[in-house]
Amino acid sequence: MAILWALMALLLLSFVLLPVLRRRRGMIEQVHPGHPDAADPADYGFMREEELDIRMPGPDQDLLDVLDVVQRTLDYRAASQLLAGTEIAGELRWQRVQAFAGAAALELQQRPGGVSETPGGQWLRVWRAEQPKDAGGAAVHAEFLVQQAWRTSTPGTDDFRIIMEEARDACGQAALLSPGDPVPYIVELSVARGLNYSQPEFEKLWLKILDRAPTHMGAHLAALHYWCEKWHGSRELAYSFAEAAAARAPQGSLLAAMPLFAVFEHLPEVNLVASFYQSEVVTKAVHGALHAVHSARQDDPMLAHVRHLLVFFLVRSERWAEAMGELIHVDGHVGALPWTLSANPAAEFALYRALAVAGYEANGGSPASLLS
């Protein structure tokens, strides 16, 4: 009898999962480059997958030029000059600090050093040693330590805690060197998550950021992680935080897109409901993000972040034309959510892009109609 019940359970499970697997397999086969009905993203001027830049969400040529100089010459001075000339309270400074820290961390991972090899990221060590009062270098060093903790250790272990405590000290030093700068406190938001700050401790830190940069989108995204269900909050707290940010967002601010990021952070691991992405909560968040994108300055450094997440949701919602409208703005750079969560961000982005093209053309769209 037990065997019979087991067989019945397997049969019922197959009725649930088989259509899902078929749909997923069908979506991939539909856009496989070798498929005779596959649409060609190149017809829209999109870059080939191997040309996609996974380092940043959007273009920042000054940053790329400086990174090239720093990594080629191992001389930090160009990085120091770039950060010194970047607005302290702006989104761009935070993104550039992350980029320099990420480059140093990746170099160290690729070249840990040895008897006859200089370890990667040596230029950052020299920067801190030669210019200990350089606020930019201090902020980059603090972010580097945070990234090292998440890359090389497991939360809850002694190694993780030791690196995070060092990062917290580095944040304090960076803050002293640049009193009006929100970046050291934004870096500390990740430390707070890793070291399990209590909610009162976290809110005290958050107030320091609001005093310096109340509409900083990058800071809000970093803080959202703390309030998420998988860390120290809940779905309700995360939604409340995001919706409050959107409600107080001034005209033209991308903070109106915060609820979409909260929805993304709480997506179900397995979704067997086909209409989930057409649900009220998702639709409302998508509309808020679309409004934010259309109202924002086109040179807002955070605009690409919102557009990338919109591509994900618009494709999942089968809103092909709107997805294509966002893709033409972000194609070429894929260093943003949700693609960076994949082991191969370029391939993940290319898959969604191909799905958007296929869906767009299946509903009568063409390069001429999109680009006209």
Coordinates of C-alpha atoms in Angstrom, one line a residue:
M1 CA 0.0 0.0 0.0
A2 CA 2.9 2.4 0.8
I3 CA 4.4 1.8 -2.6
L4 CA 1.0 2.6 -4.2
W5 CA 0.8 5.9 -2.3
A6 CA 4.3 6.8 -3.3
L7 CA 3.5 6.1 -7.0
M8 CA 0.4 8.3 -6.7
A9 CA 2.4 11.1 -5.2
L10 CA 5.0 11.0 -7.9
L11 CA 2.3 11.0 -10.5
L12 CA 0.6 14.1 -9.0
L13 CA 4.0 15.8 -8.8
S14 CA 4.7 15.1 -12.5
F15 CA 1.4 16.8 -13.4
V16 CA 2.5 19.9 -11.5
L17 CA 6.2 20.1 -12.7
L18 CA 6.1 18.7 -16.2
P19 CA 4.2 21.7 -17.7
V20 CA 6.6 24.1 -15.9
L21 CA 9.7 22.3 -17.2
R22 CA 8.2 22.1 -20.7
R23 CA 7.5 25.9 -20.7
R24 CA 11.0 26.7 -19.5
R25 CA 12.6 24.3 -22.0
G26 CA 10.3 25.7 -24.7
M27 CA 11.3 29.3 -23.9
I28 CA 15.0 28.4 -24.3
E29 CA 14.6 26.4 -27.4
Q30 CA 12.5 29.1 -29.0
V31 CA 15.5 31.5 -28.9
H32 CA 18.3 29.1 -29.3
P33 CA 20.6 30.6 -32.0
G34 CA 20.3 27.4 -34.1
H35 CA 16.5 27.3 -34.0
P36 CA 15.0 28.1 -37.4
D37 CA 12.5 30.5 -35.9
A38 CA 15.0 32.3 -33.7
A39 CA 15.0 36.1 -33.9
D40 CA 18.4 37.7 -34.2
P41 CA 19.2 40.4 -31.5
A42 CA 21.9 41.7 -33.8
D43 CA 19.2 43.1 -36.1
Y44 CA 18.5 45.6 -33.4
G45 CA 22.1 46.6 -33.0
F46 CA 22.6 44.7 -29.8
M47 CA 26.1 43.6 -28.9
R48 CA 27.2 39.9 -29.1
E49 CA 27.2 38.1 -25.7
E50 CA 31.0 38.0 -25.6
E51 CA 31.2 41.8 -26.0
L52 CA 28.9 42.6 -23.0
D53 CA 30.7 44.4 -20.2
I54 CA 29.9 42.8 -16.9
R55 CA 31.8 45.3 -14.8
M56 CA 29.2 48.1 -14.6
P57 CA 25.5 48.6 -15.2
G58 CA 26.1 51.5 -17.6
P59 CA 28.8 53.5 -19.3
D60 CA 31.4 55.5 -17.3
Q61 CA 34.2 56.1 -19.7
D62 CA 36.2 58.1 -17.2
L63 CA 36.2 55.2 -14.7
L64 CA 37.1 52.7 -17.4
D65 CA 40.0 54.9 -18.6
V66 CA 41.3 55.3 -15.0
L67 CA 40.9 51.6 -14.2
D68 CA 42.9 50.8 -17.3
V69 CA 45.7 53.1 -16.2
V70 CA 45.8 51.9 -12.6
Q71 CA 45.8 48.2 -13.6
R72 CA 48.4 48.7 -16.3
T73 CA 50.8 50.9 -14.4
L74 CA 49.9 49.8 -10.8
D75 CA 49.9 53.5 -10.0
Y76 CA 46.9 54.6 -7.8
R77 CA 47.2 58.3 -8.4
A78 CA 44.7 58.4 -11.3
A79 CA 42.1 56.7 -9.1
S80 CA 42.8 59.2 -6.3
Q81 CA 42.4 62.1 -8.7
L82 CA 39.1 60.8 -10.2
L83 CA 37.5 60.3 -6.8
A84 CA 38.7 63.7 -5.6
G85 CA 36.9 65.3 -8.5
T86 CA 33.7 63.3 -8.1
E87 CA 30.8 64.9 -6.1
I88 CA 30.9 63.6 -2.5
A89 CA 27.2 63.1 -2.0
G90 CA 26.4 61.8 -5.5
E91 CA 25.6 58.3 -6.7
L92 CA 28.6 58.3 -9.0
R93 CA 31.2 58.5 -6.2
W94 CA 29.6 55.4 -4.5
Q95 CA 29.7 53.5 -7.8
R96 CA 33.3 54.4 -8.5
V97 CA 34.4 53.4 -4.9
Q98 CA 32.6 50.0 -5.5
A99 CA 34.3 49.6 -8.9
F100 CA 37.8 50.3 -7.6
A101 CA 37.4 48.0 -4.6
G102 CA 35.9 45.3 -6.8
A103 CA 38.8 45.5 -9.2
A104 CA 41.3 45.2 -6.4
A105 CA 39.4 42.3 -4.9
L106 CA 39.2 40.5 -8.2
E107 CA 42.9 41.0 -8.9
L108 CA 43.7 39.5 -5.5
Q109 CA 41.5 36.5 -6.2
Q110 CA 43.2 36.0 -9.5
R111 CA 46.7 36.6 -8.2
P112 CA 46.9 35.9 -4.5
G113 CA 50.7 36.3 -4.6
G114 CA 53.5 34.0 -3.8
V115 CA 57.3 33.9 -3.4
S116 CA 57.9 35.5 -6.8
E117 CA 54.6 37.1 -7.6
T118 CA 53.2 40.4 -6.6
P119 CA 49.7 40.0 -5.2
G120 CA 46.8 41.5 -7.1
G121 CA 45.5 44.8 -5.8
Q122 CA 48.9 45.9 -4.6
W123 CA 48.2 49.4 -5.9
L124 CA 45.5 49.8 -3.2
R125 CA 47.9 48.8 -0.5
V126 CA 50.4 51.4 -1.8
W127 CA 47.7 54.0 -2.0
R128 CA 46.8 53.5 1.7
A129 CA 50.4 53.4 2.8
E130 CA 51.5 56.6 0.8
Q131 CA 48.3 58.6 1.3
P132 CA 46.8 57.6 4.6
K133 CA 44.7 60.8 4.8
D134 CA 43.2 60.4 1.3
A135 CA 39.5 60.1 1.8
G136 CA 38.9 58.3 -1.5
G137 CA 41.6 55.7 -0.8
A138 CA 40.1 55.1 2.7
A139 CA 36.6 54.6 1.3
V140 CA 37.9 52.2 -1.3
H141 CA 39.9 50.2 1.3
A142 CA 36.8 49.9 3.5
E143 CA 34.7 48.6 0.6
F144 CA 37.5 46.3 -0.4
L145 CA 37.5 44.7 3.0
V146 CA 33.7 44.2 2.9
Q147 CA 33.9 42.6 -0.5
Q148 CA 36.7 40.3 0.7
A149 CA 34.6 39.2 3.6
W150 CA 31.7 38.2 1.4
R151 CA 33.9 36.7 -1.3
T152 CA 36.3 34.6 0.9
S153 CA 34.5 33.8 4.1
T154 CA 31.1 32.4 5.3
P155 CA 28.9 34.6 7.4
G156 CA 28.9 33.5 11.0
T157 CA 32.5 32.2 11.0
D158 CA 35.4 33.7 12.9
D159 CA 37.2 34.7 9.7
F160 CA 34.2 36.5 8.4
R161 CA 33.7 38.4 11.6
I162 CA 37.4 39.4 11.8
I163 CA 37.4 40.9 8.3
M164 CA 34.1 42.6 8.9
E165 CA 35.3 44.2 12.2
E166 CA 38.3 45.4 10.3
A167 CA 36.0 46.9 7.7
R168 CA 34.0 48.6 10.3
D169 CA 37.1 50.3 11.7
A170 CA 38.1 51.3 8.1
C171 CA 34.6 52.8 7.7
G172 CA 35.2 54.9 10.8
Q173 CA 38.6 56.1 9.6
A174 CA 37.1 57.0 6.2
A175 CA 34.3 58.9 7.8
L176 CA 36.7 61.0 9.9
L177 CA 38.6 62.0 6.7
S178 CA 35.5 63.3 5.0
P179 CA 32.8 64.3 7.5
G180 CA 30.1 65.1 4.9
D181 CA 30.7 62.0 2.8
P182 CA 27.9 59.4 3.0
V183 CA 30.0 56.7 1.3
P184 CA 31.8 55.4 4.4
Y185 CA 28.4 54.9 6.1
I186 CA 26.9 53.3 3.0
V187 CA 29.8 50.8 3.1
E188 CA 29.0 50.2 6.8
L189 CA 25.5 49.2 5.8
S190 CA 26.9 45.9 4.5
V191 CA 29.0 45.6 7.7
A192 CA 25.8 46.0 9.7
R193 CA 24.2 43.2 7.8
G194 CA 27.2 40.9 8.2
L195 CA 27.7 41.6 11.9
N196 CA 24.0 41.4 12.8
Y197 CA 23.5 45.0 14.0
S198 CA 20.3 45.3 16.1
Q199 CA 17.6 47.3 14.5
P200 CA 18.2 50.4 16.7
E201 CA 21.9 50.2 15.8
F202 CA 21.1 50.0 12.1
E203 CA 18.6 52.9 12.3
K204 CA 21.2 55.1 14.0
L205 CA 23.6 54.4 11.2
W206 CA 20.8 55.0 8.6
L207 CA 20.1 58.4 10.1
K208 CA 23.7 59.4 9.5
I209 CA 23.2 58.7 5.8
L210 CA 19.9 60.5 5.6
D211 CA 21.6 63.6 7.2
R212 CA 24.2 63.6 4.4
A213 CA 22.3 62.3 1.3
P214 CA 18.6 61.7 1.9
T215 CA 17.7 60.7 -1.6
H216 CA 20.8 58.5 -2.3
M217 CA 19.4 55.6 -4.3
G218 CA 22.5 53.4 -3.8
A219 CA 22.2 53.8 -0.1
H220 CA 18.6 52.8 -0.1
L221 CA 19.4 49.7 -2.1
A222 CA 22.1 48.8 0.4
A223 CA 19.8 49.4 3.3
L224 CA 17.0 47.3 1.8
H225 CA 19.1 44.1 2.1
Y226 CA 19.1 44.5 5.9
W227 CA 15.3 44.7 6.1
C228 CA 14.8 41.7 3.8
E229 CA 13.4 38.4 5.1
K230 CA 16.6 36.6 4.3
W231 CA 18.6 38.9 6.6
H232 CA 17.3 40.8 9.6
G233 CA 13.9 41.8 8.7
S234 CA 10.8 40.5 6.9
R235 CA 8.9 40.9 3.7
E236 CA 6.6 43.4 5.4
L237 CA 9.5 45.5 6.8
A238 CA 11.3 45.5 3.4
Y239 CA 8.1 46.5 1.6
S240 CA 7.4 49.2 4.2
F241 CA 11.0 50.6 3.8
A242 CA 10.8 50.6 0.0
E243 CA 7.3 52.1 -0.1
A244 CA 8.2 54.8 2.4
A245 CA 11.2 55.8 0.2
A246 CA 9.1 55.9 -2.9
A247 CA 6.4 58.0 -1.1
R248 CA 8.9 60.7 -0.1
A249 CA 10.8 60.6 -3.4
P250 CA 11.1 64.1 -5.0
Q251 CA 10.0 64.5 -8.6
G252 CA 12.5 62.9 -10.9
S253 CA 14.0 60.7 -8.2
L254 CA 14.5 57.0 -8.9
L255 CA 13.5 56.2 -5.3
A256 CA 10.1 55.7 -6.8
A257 CA 11.4 52.4 -8.2
M258 CA 12.4 51.0 -4.7
P259 CA 9.2 48.8 -4.4
L260 CA 10.3 46.8 -7.5
F261 CA 13.6 46.0 -5.8
A262 CA 11.8 44.9 -2.7
V263 CA 9.6 42.6 -4.8
F264 CA 12.7 41.1 -6.5
E265 CA 14.4 40.4 -3.1
H266 CA 11.3 38.4 -2.1
L267 CA 10.6 36.4 -5.3
P268 CA 9.6 32.8 -4.5
E269 CA 12.4 30.2 -5.1
V270 CA 9.9 28.1 -7.1
N271 CA 7.0 29.8 -8.8
L272 CA 4.3 27.5 -10.1
V273 CA 1.7 30.3 -10.7
A274 CA 1.9 31.5 -14.3
S275 CA 0.1 34.7 -13.5
F276 CA 2.5 35.8 -10.7
Y277 CA 4.2 38.4 -12.8
Q278 CA 0.9 39.9 -13.8
S279 CA -0.2 40.1 -10.1
E280 CA -1.2 43.4 -8.6
V281 CA 1.9 43.7 -6.4
V282 CA 4.3 43.1 -9.3
T283 CA 2.3 45.3 -11.7
K284 CA 2.1 48.2 -9.3
A285 CA 5.9 48.0 -8.6
V286 CA 6.7 47.8 -12.3
H287 CA 4.5 50.8 -13.1
G288 CA 6.2 52.8 -10.3
A289 CA 9.6 51.9 -11.7
L290 CA 8.6 52.8 -15.3
H291 CA 7.3 56.2 -14.0
A292 CA 10.6 56.8 -12.2
V293 CA 12.6 55.9 -15.3
H294 CA 10.6 58.2 -17.5
S295 CA 10.8 61.1 -15.0
A296 CA 14.5 60.8 -14.1
R297 CA 17.4 62.7 -15.5
Q298 CA 18.9 60.7 -18.4
D299 CA 22.3 61.1 -16.9
D300 CA 21.3 59.7 -13.5
P301 CA 24.0 57.1 -12.6
M302 CA 21.4 54.8 -11.1
L303 CA 19.1 54.8 -14.1
A304 CA 20.7 51.8 -15.7
H305 CA 20.2 49.8 -12.4
V306 CA 16.4 50.3 -12.6
R307 CA 16.3 49.7 -16.4
H308 CA 18.0 46.3 -16.0
L309 CA 15.6 45.1 -13.3
L310 CA 12.7 46.4 -15.4
V311 CA 14.0 44.2 -18.3
F312 CA 13.7 41.1 -16.0
F313 CA 10.2 41.9 -14.9
L314 CA 8.9 43.0 -18.2
V315 CA 10.1 39.9 -19.9
R316 CA 8.6 37.7 -17.2
S317 CA 5.4 39.6 -17.6
E318 CA 5.5 39.1 -21.4
R319 CA 5.4 42.8 -21.9
W320 CA 7.7 42.5 -24.9
A321 CA 7.6 46.0 -26.4
E322 CA 8.3 47.7 -23.1
A323 CA 11.1 45.3 -22.4
M324 CA 12.6 46.2 -25.8
G325 CA 12.3 49.8 -25.0
E326 CA 14.5 49.4 -21.9
L327 CA 17.0 47.1 -23.6
I328 CA 17.9 49.6 -26.2
H329 CA 19.1 51.9 -23.4
V330 CA 21.1 49.4 -21.4
D331 CA 22.5 46.9 -23.9
G332 CA 26.3 46.6 -23.7
H333 CA 26.7 46.8 -19.9
V334 CA 25.3 44.1 -17.6
G335 CA 26.9 44.7 -14.3
A336 CA 23.6 45.0 -12.4
L337 CA 20.8 43.0 -10.8
P338 CA 19.5 40.5 -11.6
W339 CA 22.3 39.4 -14.0
T340 CA 25.1 39.7 -11.5
L341 CA 23.5 37.0 -9.3
S342 CA 24.3 34.5 -12.2
A343 CA 27.6 32.7 -12.6
N344 CA 27.5 34.0 -16.1
P345 CA 25.9 37.5 -16.1
A346 CA 26.4 38.0 -19.9
A347 CA 24.7 34.8 -20.8
E348 CA 21.8 35.4 -18.4
F349 CA 21.2 38.9 -19.9
A350 CA 21.5 37.6 -23.4
L351 CA 18.9 34.9 -22.7
Y352 CA 16.4 37.5 -21.5
R353 CA 17.2 39.8 -24.4
A354 CA 16.6 37.0 -26.9
L355 CA 13.3 36.2 -25.2
A356 CA 12.3 39.9 -25.5
V357 CA 13.2 40.0 -29.2
A358 CA 11.4 36.7 -29.9
G359 CA 8.3 37.8 -28.0
Y360 CA 8.4 41.3 -29.6
E361 CA 8.6 39.8 -33.2
A362 CA 6.0 37.2 -32.5
N363 CA 3.6 40.0 -31.8
G364 CA 4.3 41.9 -35.0
G365 CA 7.3 44.0 -33.9
S366 CA 10.4 44.5 -36.0
P367 CA 13.7 46.5 -35.9
A368 CA 12.0 49.2 -38.1
S369 CA 9.1 49.6 -35.7
L370 CA 11.2 49.7 -32.6
L371 CA 13.9 52.1 -33.9
S372 CA 11.6 54.4 -35.8

